[in-house]
Structure formats: C-alpha cells, structure tokens
Amino acid sequence: MRWALLALIGGAAYLLAITFDLPALRMLCKPLPVLALLLWVLTTPADGYRRWVAIGLVLSMLGDILLEWPINAFVPGLAAFLLAHLAYLVAYLGDTRRVAPAGLLFAGVIGGSLFALLHSRGLGPLLLPIALYSLTISAMLWRAIARLGVPSITNASRVLAALGALLFVSSDAMIGVNRFVAAFDGSSYAIMLTYWLGQFGIAASVTSRHIDLPYSSGQPNSRA
C-alpha cells in the first residue's frame, strides 16, 4: 500500500536524521508517518468515529511540526497534542458512555503517577498545562479501555484502540521524564517508536471497525 510505504520511508528517514543530526531532514520527515496513517483512515467509510480520529491525526501532525521547530515551541506543541487527545476522546465517547470503573482506575493511576513524578521535580509555569495534559491523556486512555466492553464494536477495533492509546500515553510519559526528570539514552528512538505504534493502533481501530465478525454479520459496529 502506498500509505504504508510513505510511513516506512518517512519514519526511517526521520530516525536517520536523529542519528546523524540533520535538522532539516527531521523537520521534513517527522510528520510523514502520521500523514500516511491519515490517508489510510480516509479510505474507510465516513462516520463520526473516523472524523474525530482524522482530526486527531491532523492535530498530531501539527504537534510533530511544532515540537521539531527550531524555536522553543514546546507549549504550542503540547497544546496541539492536547487537542489531538481530546479528539480521540470524543471518538471513543461516540462509541460508548459506559463507566468502566476498572479502566478509570487504571488510567487514573497512570496519569496521576506521571503527574506526581513530574511535579516532584518542579514544573514552574508549566504546572497547570502539564496538569491539564495529564488529566486529558488519562481520560483518553480510560475511554479507549471502556470500548473493550462493547460487543457491538469489532474485537480488533476495540483492542487496537486500547493498545494504541496506551502506547501514545507511554510516549508522552517518556517525553515528560526525559525533559523534566532525567534524560535517558535512546529516548528519541523510544519516544518516536511508541508514538508511531500508538497512532497506528488508533488509526487501525478505524479501518478494522468495518470488518464484520462471523457472529455479527449485517449488524452495525459503531455504537454500544
């Protein structure tokens, strides 16, 4: 598929640009994997879920560009990814409003622990933005997990969305730890690989939701 080729070329070129410190190539190639996922998502039938995931991918590309910009655009980049997480949150809420208390507890522990760790190192003027971001990614992860209990959605879509959300949150967590706690070797590679895999899972939850399961032939797969 052309989108897969674009993603692989863009991702490989970006990792090479990190290795050899080529800022211009990094700026050019960083958004390409997510652009490829957006093009893939847009090949599926249009519905509310696809629309909000596509919006999230567009906002993620904006965040990629801002974080790579040669000026200090960390806060605008953070805002773009905050909006991307909100878009995914809306997509998941469109499928189900079930409470899923176990998922809420798990996501709350993840987001709360991350914020507590970052806060312990002193966030200064970024305290409120980071608190809001931690709350948002926790809510997004919670709602992705909540979809796991909705039988009217294909199993592949449910699992891929949950894994994608968890990987996306993991990537965000590594960014926070690397920036505010302690830099670690290979952080750039780990952050980007978990980020791309997370976005792939979320995008694939769109393309897989229209594949009828043997026991649900002819049944809608979009709502709880």
Coordinates of N, CA and C in Angstrom, one line a residue:
M1 N 0.8 -1.2 0.0 CA 0.0 0.0 0.0 C 0.9 1.2 0.0
R2 N 0.4 2.3 -0.7 CA 1.2 3.5 -0.8 C 1.4 4.2 0.5
W3 N 0.3 4.1 1.4 CA 0.4 4.8 2.7 C 1.4 4.1 3.5
A4 N 1.5 2.8 3.5 CA 2.5 2.1 4.3 C 3.9 2.4 3.9
L5 N 4.1 2.5 2.5 CA 5.4 2.9 2.0 C 5.8 4.3 2.5
L6 N 4.9 5.2 2.4 CA 5.2 6.6 2.9 C 5.5 6.6 4.4
A7 N 4.8 5.8 5.2 CA 5.1 5.7 6.6 C 6.5 5.2 6.9
L8 N 6.8 4.1 6.2 CA 8.1 3.4 6.4 C 9.3 4.3 6.0
I9 N 9.1 5.0 4.8 CA 10.2 5.8 4.3 C 10.3 7.0 5.3
G10 N 9.2 7.7 5.6 CA 9.3 8.8 6.5 C 9.8 8.5 7.8
G11 N 9.4 7.4 8.4 CA 9.9 7.0 9.7 C 11.4 6.7 9.7
A12 N 11.8 5.9 8.7 CA 13.2 5.5 8.6 C 14.1 6.8 8.4
A13 N 13.6 7.7 7.5 CA 14.4 8.9 7.3 C 14.5 9.7 8.5
Y14 N 13.4 9.8 9.3 CA 13.5 10.6 10.5 C 14.5 10.0 11.5
L15 N 14.4 8.7 11.7 CA 15.4 8.1 12.6 C 16.8 8.3 12.2
L16 N 17.1 8.2 10.9 CA 18.4 8.5 10.4 C 18.8 9.9 10.6
A17 N 17.8 10.9 10.5 CA 18.1 12.3 10.7 C 18.5 12.5 12.2
I18 N 17.8 11.8 13.1 CA 18.2 11.9 14.5 C 19.6 11.4 14.7
T19 N 19.9 10.2 14.1 CA 21.2 9.6 14.3 C 22.4 10.5 13.8
F20 N 22.1 11.2 12.7 CA 23.2 12.0 12.1 C 23.0 13.5 12.3
D21 N 22.0 13.8 13.1 CA 21.8 15.2 13.5 C 21.6 16.1 12.2
L22 N 20.5 15.8 11.5 CA 20.1 16.5 10.3 C 18.8 17.2 10.5
P23 N 18.8 18.5 11.1 CA 17.6 19.1 11.5 C 16.6 19.3 10.3
A24 N 17.1 19.7 9.2 CA 16.1 19.9 8.0 C 15.4 18.7 7.6
L25 N 16.1 17.5 7.6 CA 15.5 16.3 7.3 C 14.5 15.8 8.3
R26 N 14.9 16.1 9.6 CA 14.0 15.8 10.7 C 12.6 16.6 10.5
M27 N 12.7 17.8 10.2 CA 11.5 18.7 10.1 C 10.7 18.2 8.9
L28 N 11.3 17.8 7.8 CA 10.6 17.3 6.6 C 9.9 16.0 6.8
C29 N 10.6 15.1 7.5 CA 10.1 13.7 7.6 C 9.3 13.3 8.8
K30 N 9.4 14.1 9.9 CA 8.7 13.8 11.1 C 7.2 13.6 10.9
P31 N 6.5 14.5 10.2 CA 5.0 14.3 10.1 C 4.6 13.2 9.1
L32 N 5.5 12.6 8.3 CA 5.1 11.7 7.2 C 4.4 10.4 7.7
P33 N 4.9 9.8 8.8 CA 4.2 8.6 9.2 C 2.7 8.8 9.6
V34 N 2.5 9.9 10.3 CA 1.1 10.2 10.7 C 0.3 10.7 9.5
L35 N 0.9 11.4 8.6 CA 0.2 11.7 7.3 C -0.2 10.5 6.6
A36 N 0.6 9.5 6.6 CA 0.3 8.2 5.9 C -0.9 7.5 6.6
L37 N -0.9 7.6 7.9 CA -2.0 7.0 8.7 C -3.3 7.7 8.4
L38 N -3.2 9.0 8.3 CA -4.4 9.8 7.9 C -5.0 9.4 6.6
L39 N -4.1 9.3 5.6 CA -4.5 8.9 4.3 C -5.2 7.5 4.3
W40 N -4.6 6.6 5.1 CA -5.2 5.3 5.3 C -6.6 5.3 5.9
V41 N -6.7 6.1 6.9 CA -8.0 6.3 7.6 C -9.1 6.8 6.7
L42 N -8.7 7.8 5.8 CA -9.6 8.4 4.9 C -10.1 7.5 3.8
T43 N -9.5 6.3 3.7 CA -10.0 5.3 2.7 C -11.2 4.5 3.2
T44 N -11.5 4.7 4.5 CA -12.6 3.9 5.1 C -14.0 4.7 5.0
P45 N -15.1 4.0 5.2 CA -16.4 4.7 5.1 C -16.5 5.8 6.2
A46 N -17.1 6.9 5.8 CA -17.1 8.1 6.7 C -18.2 7.9 7.8
D47 N -17.8 8.1 9.0 CA -18.7 8.2 10.1 C -18.1 9.1 11.2
G48 N -18.8 9.3 12.3 CA -18.3 10.2 13.4 C -17.0 9.7 13.9
Y49 N -16.8 8.4 14.1 CA -15.6 7.9 14.7 C -14.4 8.2 13.8
R50 N -14.5 8.0 12.5 CA -13.5 8.3 11.5 C -13.2 9.8 11.5
R51 N -14.2 10.6 11.6 CA -14.0 12.0 11.5 C -13.1 12.5 12.7
W52 N -13.4 12.1 13.9 CA -12.7 12.6 15.1 C -11.3 12.0 15.1
V53 N -11.1 10.7 14.7 CA -9.7 10.2 14.7 C -8.9 10.9 13.6
A54 N -9.5 11.2 12.5 CA -8.8 12.0 11.4 C -8.4 13.4 12.0
I55 N -9.3 14.0 12.7 CA -8.9 15.3 13.3 C -7.8 15.2 14.3
G56 N -7.8 14.1 15.1 CA -6.7 13.8 16.0 C -5.4 13.6 15.3
L57 N -5.4 13.0 14.1 CA -4.2 12.7 13.4 C -3.6 14.1 12.8
V58 N -4.5 14.9 12.3 CA -4.1 16.2 11.8 C -3.5 17.0 12.9
L59 N -4.1 17.1 14.0 CA -3.5 17.8 15.2 C -2.2 17.2 15.6
S60 N -2.1 15.9 15.5 CA -0.8 15.3 15.9 C 0.3 15.7 14.9
M61 N 0.0 15.8 13.6 CA 1.0 16.3 12.7 C 1.4 17.7 13.0
L62 N 0.4 18.5 13.4 CA 0.8 19.9 13.8 C 1.7 19.9 15.0
G63 N 1.4 19.0 16.0 CA 2.3 18.9 17.1 C 3.7 18.4 16.8
D64 N 3.7 17.5 15.8 CA 5.1 17.0 15.4 C 5.9 18.1 14.8
I65 N 5.3 19.0 14.0 CA 6.0 20.1 13.4 C 6.4 21.1 14.4
L66 N 5.5 21.4 15.4 CA 5.8 22.4 16.4 C 7.0 22.0 17.3
L67 N 6.9 20.7 17.7 CA 8.0 20.2 18.6 C 9.3 20.1 17.9
E68 N 9.3 20.1 16.5 CA 10.6 20.0 15.8 C 11.0 21.4 15.3
W69 N 10.2 22.4 15.5 CA 10.5 23.7 15.0 C 11.8 24.2 15.7
P70 N 12.6 24.9 15.0 CA 13.9 25.4 15.5 C 13.8 26.5 16.5
I71 N 12.6 26.9 17.0 CA 12.4 27.8 18.1 C 11.7 27.0 19.2
N72 N 11.6 27.6 20.4 CA 11.1 26.9 21.5 C 9.5 26.9 21.4
A73 N 9.0 25.9 20.8 CA 7.5 25.8 20.6 C 7.0 24.6 21.4
F74 N 7.6 24.3 22.6 CA 7.1 23.2 23.4 C 5.7 23.4 23.8
V75 N 5.3 24.5 24.3 CA 3.9 24.7 24.8 C 2.9 24.7 23.7
P76 N 3.2 25.4 22.5 CA 2.2 25.2 21.4 C 2.1 23.7 20.9
G77 N 3.3 23.0 20.9 CA 3.2 21.6 20.5 C 2.4 20.8 21.5
L78 N 2.6 21.1 22.8 CA 1.8 20.4 23.9 C 0.3 20.7 23.7
A79 N 0.0 21.9 23.3 CA -1.4 22.3 23.1 C -2.0 21.5 21.9
A80 N -1.2 21.3 20.8 CA -1.7 20.6 19.7 C -1.9 19.1 20.0
F81 N -1.0 18.5 20.8 CA -1.2 17.1 21.2 C -2.4 17.0 22.2
L82 N -2.6 18.0 23.0 CA -3.7 18.0 24.0 C -5.0 18.0 23.2
L83 N -5.1 18.8 22.1 CA -6.3 18.8 21.3 C -6.5 17.4 20.5
A84 N -5.3 16.8 20.1 CA -5.4 15.5 19.5 C -6.0 14.5 20.4
H85 N -5.5 14.5 21.7 CA -6.0 13.5 22.7 C -7.5 13.8 22.9
L86 N -7.9 15.1 22.9 CA -9.4 15.4 23.1 C -10.2 14.9 21.9
A87 N -9.6 15.0 20.7 CA -10.3 14.4 19.5 C -10.5 12.9 19.6
Y88 N -9.5 12.2 20.1 CA -9.6 10.8 20.2 C -10.6 10.5 21.3
L89 N -10.6 11.3 22.4 CA -11.6 11.1 23.5 C -13.0 11.2 23.0
V90 N -13.3 12.2 22.1 CA -14.6 12.4 21.6 C -15.0 11.2 20.7
A91 N -14.0 10.7 19.9 CA -14.3 9.5 19.1 C -14.7 8.3 19.9
Y92 N -14.0 8.1 21.0 CA -14.3 6.9 21.9 C -15.6 7.1 22.6
L93 N -15.9 8.4 23.0 CA -17.2 8.6 23.7 C -18.4 8.4 22.7
G94 N -18.1 8.6 21.4 CA -19.2 8.4 20.4 C -19.6 6.9 20.3
D95 N -18.7 6.0 20.8 CA -19.0 4.6 20.7 C -19.6 4.1 22.0
T96 N -19.3 4.7 23.1 CA -19.9 4.2 24.4 C -19.7 5.2 25.5
R97 N -20.6 5.3 26.4 CA -20.5 6.1 27.6 C -20.5 5.3 28.9
R98 N -20.2 4.0 28.7 CA -20.2 3.1 29.9 C -19.0 3.5 30.8
V99 N -19.2 3.4 32.1 CA -18.3 4.0 33.1 C -17.0 3.2 33.1
A100 N -17.0 1.9 33.1 CA -15.8 1.1 33.1 C -14.9 1.5 34.2
P101 N -15.3 1.2 35.5 CA -14.5 1.6 36.7 C -13.1 1.1 36.7
A102 N -12.9 -0.1 36.3 CA -11.5 -0.7 36.3 C -10.6 0.1 35.4
G103 N -11.2 0.5 34.2 CA -10.4 1.3 33.2 C -10.1 2.7 33.8
L104 N -11.1 3.2 34.5 CA -11.0 4.6 35.1 C -9.9 4.5 36.1
L105 N -9.9 3.5 37.0 CA -8.8 3.4 38.0 C -7.4 3.2 37.4
F106 N -7.3 2.4 36.4 CA -6.0 2.1 35.7 C -5.5 3.4 35.1
A107 N -6.4 4.1 34.3 CA -5.9 5.3 33.6 C -5.6 6.4 34.7
G108 N -6.4 6.5 35.7 CA -6.1 7.5 36.8 C -4.8 7.3 37.5
V109 N -4.5 6.0 37.7 CA -3.2 5.7 38.4 C -2.0 6.1 37.4
I110 N -2.2 5.7 36.1 CA -1.1 6.0 35.2 C -0.9 7.6 35.1
G111 N -2.0 8.3 34.8 CA -1.9 9.8 34.7 C -1.5 10.4 36.0
G112 N -2.1 10.0 37.1 CA -1.7 10.6 38.4 C -0.3 10.4 38.8
S113 N 0.2 9.1 38.6 CA 1.6 8.8 38.9 C 2.6 9.7 38.1
L114 N 2.3 9.8 36.8 CA 3.1 10.6 35.9 C 3.2 12.0 36.4
F115 N 2.0 12.6 36.6 CA 2.0 14.0 37.1 C 2.7 14.2 38.4
A116 N 2.5 13.2 39.3 CA 3.2 13.3 40.6 C 4.7 13.3 40.5
L117 N 5.2 12.4 39.6 CA 6.6 12.4 39.3 C 7.1 13.7 38.7
L118 N 6.4 14.2 37.7 CA 6.9 15.4 37.1 C 6.8 16.6 38.1
H119 N 5.7 16.7 38.9 CA 5.5 17.7 39.8 C 6.6 17.7 40.9
S120 N 7.1 16.5 41.3 CA 8.1 16.4 42.3 C 9.4 17.1 41.9
R121 N 9.6 17.2 40.6 CA 10.9 17.8 40.0 C 10.7 19.3 39.8
G122 N 9.5 19.9 40.0 CA 9.3 21.3 39.8 C 9.0 21.6 38.4
L123 N 7.7 22.1 38.1 CA 7.3 22.4 36.8 C 7.2 23.9 36.5
G124 N 7.3 24.7 37.6 CA 7.2 26.1 37.4 C 6.0 26.6 36.7
P125 N 6.1 27.5 35.7 CA 4.9 28.0 35.0 C 4.2 26.9 34.1
L126 N 4.8 25.7 34.0 CA 4.2 24.7 33.2 C 3.3 23.8 34.1
L127 N 3.2 24.1 35.3 CA 2.4 23.3 36.3 C 1.0 23.0 35.8
L128 N 0.3 24.1 35.5 CA -1.1 23.9 35.1 C -1.3 23.3 33.7
P129 N -0.5 23.7 32.7 CA -0.5 23.0 31.4 C -0.3 21.5 31.5
I130 N 0.7 21.1 32.3 CA 1.1 19.7 32.5 C 0.0 19.0 33.2
A131 N -0.6 19.6 34.2 CA -1.7 19.0 35.0 C -2.9 18.7 34.0
L132 N -3.2 19.7 33.2 CA -4.3 19.6 32.3 C -4.0 18.5 31.3
Y133 N -2.8 18.4 30.8 CA -2.4 17.4 29.8 C -2.5 16.0 30.5
S134 N -2.0 15.9 31.7 CA -2.1 14.6 32.4 C -3.5 14.1 32.5
L135 N -4.4 15.0 32.9 CA -5.8 14.7 33.0 C -6.4 14.3 31.7
T136 N -6.0 15.0 30.6 CA -6.6 14.7 29.3 C -6.1 13.3 28.8
I137 N -4.9 13.0 28.9 CA -4.4 11.7 28.4 C -5.0 10.5 29.3
S138 N -5.2 10.8 30.6 CA -5.8 9.8 31.4 C -7.3 9.5 31.0
A139 N -8.0 10.6 30.7 CA -9.4 10.5 30.2 C -9.4 9.7 28.8
M140 N -8.5 10.1 27.9 CA -8.5 9.4 26.6 C -8.2 7.9 26.8
L141 N -7.2 7.6 27.6 CA -6.9 6.2 27.9 C -8.1 5.4 28.5
W142 N -8.7 6.1 29.5 CA -9.9 5.5 30.1 C -11.0 5.1 29.1
R143 N -11.3 6.1 28.2 CA -12.4 5.9 27.2 C -12.0 4.8 26.2
A144 N -10.7 4.7 25.9 CA -10.3 3.7 24.9 C -10.5 2.3 25.6
I145 N -10.1 2.2 26.9 CA -10.3 1.0 27.6 C -11.8 0.6 27.7
A146 N -12.6 1.7 27.9 CA -14.1 1.4 28.1 C -14.7 0.7 26.8
R147 N -14.1 1.0 25.7 CA -14.6 0.4 24.4 C -14.4 -1.1 24.4
L148 N -13.5 -1.6 25.3 CA -13.2 -3.1 25.3 C -14.4 -3.9 25.7
G149 N -15.4 -3.2 26.4 CA -16.5 -3.9 26.9 C -17.8 -3.8 26.0
V150 N -17.6 -3.3 24.8 CA -18.7 -3.0 23.9 C -18.8 -4.1 22.8
P151 N -19.7 -5.1 22.9 CA -19.7 -6.2 21.9 C -20.1 -5.8 20.5
S152 N -20.7 -4.7 20.4 CA -21.2 -4.3 19.0 C -20.0 -3.7 18.2
I153 N -18.9 -3.5 18.8 CA -17.7 -3.0 18.1 C -16.8 -4.2 17.8
T154 N -16.2 -4.3 16.6 CA -15.3 -5.4 16.3 C -14.2 -5.5 17.4
N155 N -13.9 -6.8 17.7 CA -12.8 -7.0 18.7 C -11.5 -6.4 18.3
A156 N -11.2 -6.4 17.0 CA -9.9 -5.8 16.5 C -9.9 -4.3 16.8
S157 N -11.0 -3.7 16.5 CA -11.1 -2.2 16.7 C -10.9 -1.9 18.2
R158 N -11.6 -2.7 19.1 CA -11.5 -2.4 20.5 C -10.1 -2.6 21.0
V159 N -9.5 -3.7 20.7 CA -8.1 -4.0 21.2 C -7.1 -3.0 20.6
L160 N -7.2 -2.7 19.3 CA -6.2 -1.8 18.7 C -6.3 -0.4 19.3
A161 N -7.5 0.1 19.5 CA -7.7 1.4 20.1 C -7.1 1.5 21.5
A162 N -7.3 0.5 22.3 CA -6.8 0.4 23.7 C -5.3 0.4 23.7
L163 N -4.7 -0.5 22.9 CA -3.3 -0.6 22.8 C -2.6 0.7 22.2
G164 N -3.3 1.2 21.2 CA -2.8 2.5 20.7 C -2.8 3.6 21.7
A165 N -3.9 3.7 22.4 CA -3.9 4.8 23.5 C -2.9 4.6 24.5
L166 N -2.7 3.3 24.9 CA -1.6 3.0 26.0 C -0.2 3.4 25.5
L167 N 0.0 3.0 24.2 CA 1.4 3.4 23.6 C 1.6 4.9 23.5
F168 N 0.5 5.6 23.1 CA 0.6 7.0 22.9 C 0.9 7.7 24.3
V169 N 0.2 7.2 25.3 CA 0.4 7.7 26.7 C 1.8 7.4 27.1
S170 N 2.3 6.2 26.8 CA 3.7 5.8 27.1 C 4.7 6.7 26.5
S171 N 4.4 7.1 25.2 CA 5.3 8.0 24.6 C 5.3 9.4 25.2
D172 N 4.1 9.9 25.6 CA 4.0 11.2 26.3 C 4.8 11.1 27.6
A173 N 4.6 10.0 28.3 CA 5.3 9.8 29.6 C 6.8 9.9 29.5
M174 N 7.3 9.2 28.4 CA 8.8 9.3 28.2 C 9.3 10.7 27.9
I175 N 8.4 11.4 27.1 CA 8.8 12.8 26.8 C 8.9 13.6 28.2
G176 N 7.9 13.4 29.0 CA 7.9 14.1 30.3 C 9.1 13.8 31.2
V177 N 9.4 12.5 31.3 CA 10.5 12.0 32.1 C 11.8 12.5 31.5
N178 N 12.0 12.4 30.2 CA 13.2 12.8 29.5 C 13.5 14.3 29.7
R179 N 12.4 15.1 29.7 CA 12.5 16.6 29.7 C 12.6 17.1 31.1
F180 N 11.9 16.6 32.1 CA 11.8 17.1 33.4 C 12.4 16.3 34.5
V181 N 12.7 15.1 34.3 CA 13.2 14.2 35.3 C 14.7 13.9 35.1
A182 N 14.9 13.1 34.0 CA 16.3 12.7 33.7 C 16.3 12.2 32.3
A183 N 17.2 12.8 31.4 CA 17.4 12.3 30.1 C 18.0 10.9 30.1
F184 N 17.5 10.0 29.2 CA 18.0 8.7 29.1 C 18.4 8.3 27.7
D185 N 19.4 7.4 27.6 CA 19.9 7.0 26.3 C 18.8 6.4 25.4
G186 N 18.8 6.8 24.2 CA 17.9 6.2 23.2 C 16.5 6.8 23.4
S187 N 16.3 7.9 24.1 CA 15.0 8.4 24.4 C 14.3 8.8 23.1
S188 N 15.0 9.4 22.2 CA 14.4 9.9 20.9 C 13.8 8.8 20.1
Y189 N 14.5 7.6 20.1 CA 14.0 6.5 19.3 C 12.8 5.9 20.1
A190 N 13.0 5.7 21.4 CA 11.9 5.1 22.1 C 10.6 5.9 22.1
I191 N 10.8 7.2 22.2 CA 9.6 8.1 22.2 C 8.9 8.0 20.8
M192 N 9.6 8.1 19.7 CA 9.0 8.1 18.4 C 8.4 6.7 18.0
L193 N 9.1 5.7 18.4 CA 8.6 4.3 18.0 C 7.3 4.0 18.8
T194 N 7.2 4.3 20.0 CA 6.0 4.1 20.8 C 4.9 5.1 20.3
Y195 N 5.3 6.3 19.9 CA 4.3 7.2 19.4 C 3.7 6.8 18.1
W196 N 4.5 6.3 17.2 CA 4.1 5.9 15.8 C 3.2 4.6 16.0
L197 N 3.6 3.7 16.9 CA 2.9 2.5 17.1 C 1.5 2.8 17.7
G198 N 1.5 3.8 18.6 CA 0.3 4.2 19.2 C -0.7 4.8 18.2
Q199 N -0.2 5.7 17.4 CA -1.0 6.3 16.4 C -1.5 5.2 15.4
F200 N -0.6 4.2 15.1 CA -1.1 3.1 14.2 C -2.2 2.4 14.8
G201 N -2.1 2.1 16.1 CA -3.2 1.3 16.7 C -4.5 2.1 16.7
I202 N -4.5 3.4 16.9 CA -5.7 4.2 16.9 C -6.2 4.3 15.5
A203 N -5.4 4.5 14.5 CA -5.8 4.6 13.1 C -6.4 3.2 12.7
A204 N -5.7 2.1 13.1 CA -6.2 0.8 12.7 C -7.6 0.5 13.4
S205 N -7.9 1.1 14.5 CA -9.1 0.9 15.1 C -10.3 1.4 14.3
V206 N -9.9 2.4 13.3 CA -10.9 2.9 12.4 C -11.1 1.9 11.3
T207 N -10.0 1.5 10.7 CA -10.1 0.6 9.5 C -10.6 -0.8 9.8
S208 N -10.4 -1.2 11.1 CA -10.9 -2.6 11.5 C -12.3 -2.6 12.0
R209 N -12.9 -1.4 12.2 CA -14.3 -1.4 12.8 C -15.3 -1.7 11.8
H210 N -15.0 -1.8 10.5 CA -15.9 -2.0 9.4 C -15.8 -3.4 8.9
I211 N -15.0 -4.3 9.5 CA -14.9 -5.7 9.2 C -15.9 -6.5 10.0
D212 N -16.9 -7.0 9.3 CA -17.9 -7.8 10.0 C -17.3 -9.1 10.7
L213 N -17.7 -9.3 11.9 CA -17.3 -10.6 12.5 C -18.3 -11.7 12.2
P214 N -17.9 -12.9 12.3 CA -18.8 -14.0 11.9 C -20.1 -14.0 12.7
Y215 N -20.1 -13.6 13.9 CA -21.3 -13.7 14.7 C -22.1 -12.4 14.7
S216 N -21.6 -11.4 13.9 CA -22.3 -10.1 13.8 C -22.5 -9.6 12.4
S217 N -22.7 -10.6 11.5 CA -22.9 -10.2 10.1 C -24.1 -9.4 9.9
G218 N -23.9 -8.2 9.2 CA -25.0 -7.4 9.0 C -25.4 -6.5 10.1
Q219 N -24.7 -6.6 11.2 CA -25.0 -5.7 12.4 C -24.1 -4.5 12.4
P220 N -24.6 -3.4 12.9 CA -23.8 -2.2 13.0 C -22.7 -2.4 14.0
N221 N -21.5 -1.8 13.7 CA -20.4 -1.9 14.6 C -20.0 -0.6 15.2
S222 N -20.9 0.4 15.3 CA -20.4 1.7 15.6 C -20.8 2.2 17.0
R223 N -21.9 1.6 17.6 CA -22.3 2.1 18.9 C -22.6 1.0 19.9
A224 N -22.5 1.4 21.2 CA -22.8 0.4 22.2 C -24.4 0.4 22.4

